[in-house]
Short mmCIF file of C-alpha atoms in Angstrom, two decimals:
data_model
loop_
_atom_site.label_atom_id
_atom_site.label_comp_id
_atom_site.label_asym_id
_atom_site.label_seq_id
_atom_site.Cartn_x
_atom_site.Cartn_y
_atom_site.Cartn_z
CA UNK A 1 -2.18 -15.61 -28.01
CA UNK A 2 -4.37 -14.91 -25.45
CA UNK A 3 -3.66 -15.11 -21.57
CA UNK A 4 -6.89 -16.62 -20.02
CA UNK A 5 -5.91 -15.75 -16.53
CA UNK A 6 -4.00 -12.84 -15.14
CA UNK A 7 -4.53 -10.95 -12.05
CA UNK A 8 -3.53 -7.63 -13.45
CA UNK A 9 -5.82 -5.78 -10.83
CA UNK A 10 -3.41 -7.20 -8.12
CA UNK A 11 -1.37 -4.45 -5.86
CA UNK A 12 1.81 -5.85 -7.52
CA UNK A 13 0.84 -4.26 -10.71
CA UNK A 14 -0.40 -0.89 -9.53
CA UNK A 15 2.97 1.02 -10.39
CA UNK A 16 3.67 -0.43 -13.74
CA UNK A 17 0.57 -1.73 -15.07
CA UNK A 18 0.89 -0.10 -18.30
CA UNK A 19 4.20 -1.37 -18.97
CA UNK A 20 3.12 -4.80 -17.95
CA UNK A 21 0.46 -4.76 -20.33
CA UNK A 22 2.81 -3.10 -23.24
CA UNK A 23 5.30 -6.10 -22.65
CA UNK A 24 2.25 -8.44 -23.16
CA UNK A 25 1.29 -6.93 -26.41
CA UNK A 26 4.63 -6.82 -27.55
CA UNK A 27 5.24 -10.43 -26.60
CA UNK A 28 2.19 -11.25 -28.97
CA UNK A 29 -0.41 -11.51 -26.39
CA UNK A 30 -3.88 -10.37 -28.13
CA UNK A 31 -6.23 -10.49 -25.23
CA UNK A 32 -6.06 -10.78 -21.41
CA UNK A 33 -8.64 -12.24 -19.00
CA UNK A 34 -8.63 -10.67 -15.81
CA UNK A 35 -10.47 -13.08 -13.04
CA UNK A 36 -12.29 -11.54 -10.13
CA UNK A 37 -12.26 -13.86 -7.15
CA UNK A 38 -14.77 -12.00 -4.80
CA UNK A 39 -17.25 -9.23 -4.79
CA UNK A 40 -14.45 -6.65 -3.77
CA UNK A 41 -12.46 -7.52 -6.77
CA UNK A 42 -15.28 -7.42 -9.17
CA UNK A 43 -14.89 -3.33 -8.97
CA UNK A 44 -10.81 -3.52 -9.44
CA UNK A 45 -11.10 -6.22 -12.42
CA UNK A 46 -13.95 -3.85 -14.10
CA UNK A 47 -11.89 -0.82 -13.50
CA UNK A 48 -9.05 -2.25 -15.36
CA UNK A 49 -10.78 -3.57 -18.11
CA UNK A 50 -12.53 -0.30 -18.71
CA UNK A 51 -8.95 1.23 -18.82
CA UNK A 52 -7.86 -1.33 -21.45
CA UNK A 53 -11.18 -2.27 -23.48
CA UNK A 54 -10.57 -4.52 -26.37
CA UNK A 55 -7.77 -5.95 -24.71
CA UNK A 56 -8.69 -6.91 -20.94
CA UNK A 57 -11.77 -8.89 -20.23
CA UNK A 58 -13.54 -9.40 -17.19
CA UNK A 59 -14.02 -12.77 -15.78
CA UNK A 60 -16.33 -12.35 -12.64
CA UNK A 61 -17.05 -15.03 -10.25
CA UNK A 62 -16.38 -16.39 -6.49
CA UNK A 63 -13.18 -18.06 -6.14
CA UNK A 64 -13.67 -21.42 -3.89
CA UNK A 65 -11.19 -20.12 -1.39
CA UNK A 66 -13.22 -17.02 -1.06
CA UNK A 67 -16.62 -19.05 -0.27
CA UNK A 68 -18.07 -17.72 2.97
CA UNK A 69 -21.29 -17.91 5.07
CA UNK A 70 -22.61 -15.35 2.74
CA UNK A 71 -22.18 -17.04 -0.56
CA UNK A 72 -25.43 -16.58 -1.69
CA UNK A 73 -25.51 -13.07 -1.29
CA UNK A 74 -21.99 -12.74 -3.00
CA UNK A 75 -22.99 -14.47 -5.88
CA UNK A 76 -26.05 -12.54 -6.07
CA UNK A 77 -23.79 -9.14 -6.11
CA UNK A 78 -21.43 -10.75 -8.69
CA UNK A 79 -24.58 -11.72 -10.69
CA UNK A 80 -25.58 -8.21 -10.96
CA UNK A 81 -22.36 -6.86 -11.79
CA UNK A 82 -22.27 -9.45 -14.73
CA UNK A 83 -25.86 -8.18 -15.68
CA UNK A 84 -24.97 -4.82 -15.52
CA UNK A 85 -22.34 -5.30 -18.45
CA UNK A 86 -24.82 -6.23 -21.03
#
């Protein structure tokens, strides 16, 4: 089983992230996709995925609710983060 959309970088998980991930693994979750919703979350998502390599995978982008007047610059920054992962 793969969790394709889990915002584990959220503040609500800061105190028990390791336990949440351990419980997910015990329940049969083999991988977790962690979505970024804006430029700021790219950093938190990537940090989390570096902490749990081979289990948590970054999904970086710009959520429709986060589209602002500077959306082109934001997408350029997100693309730079994605390109740096290669």
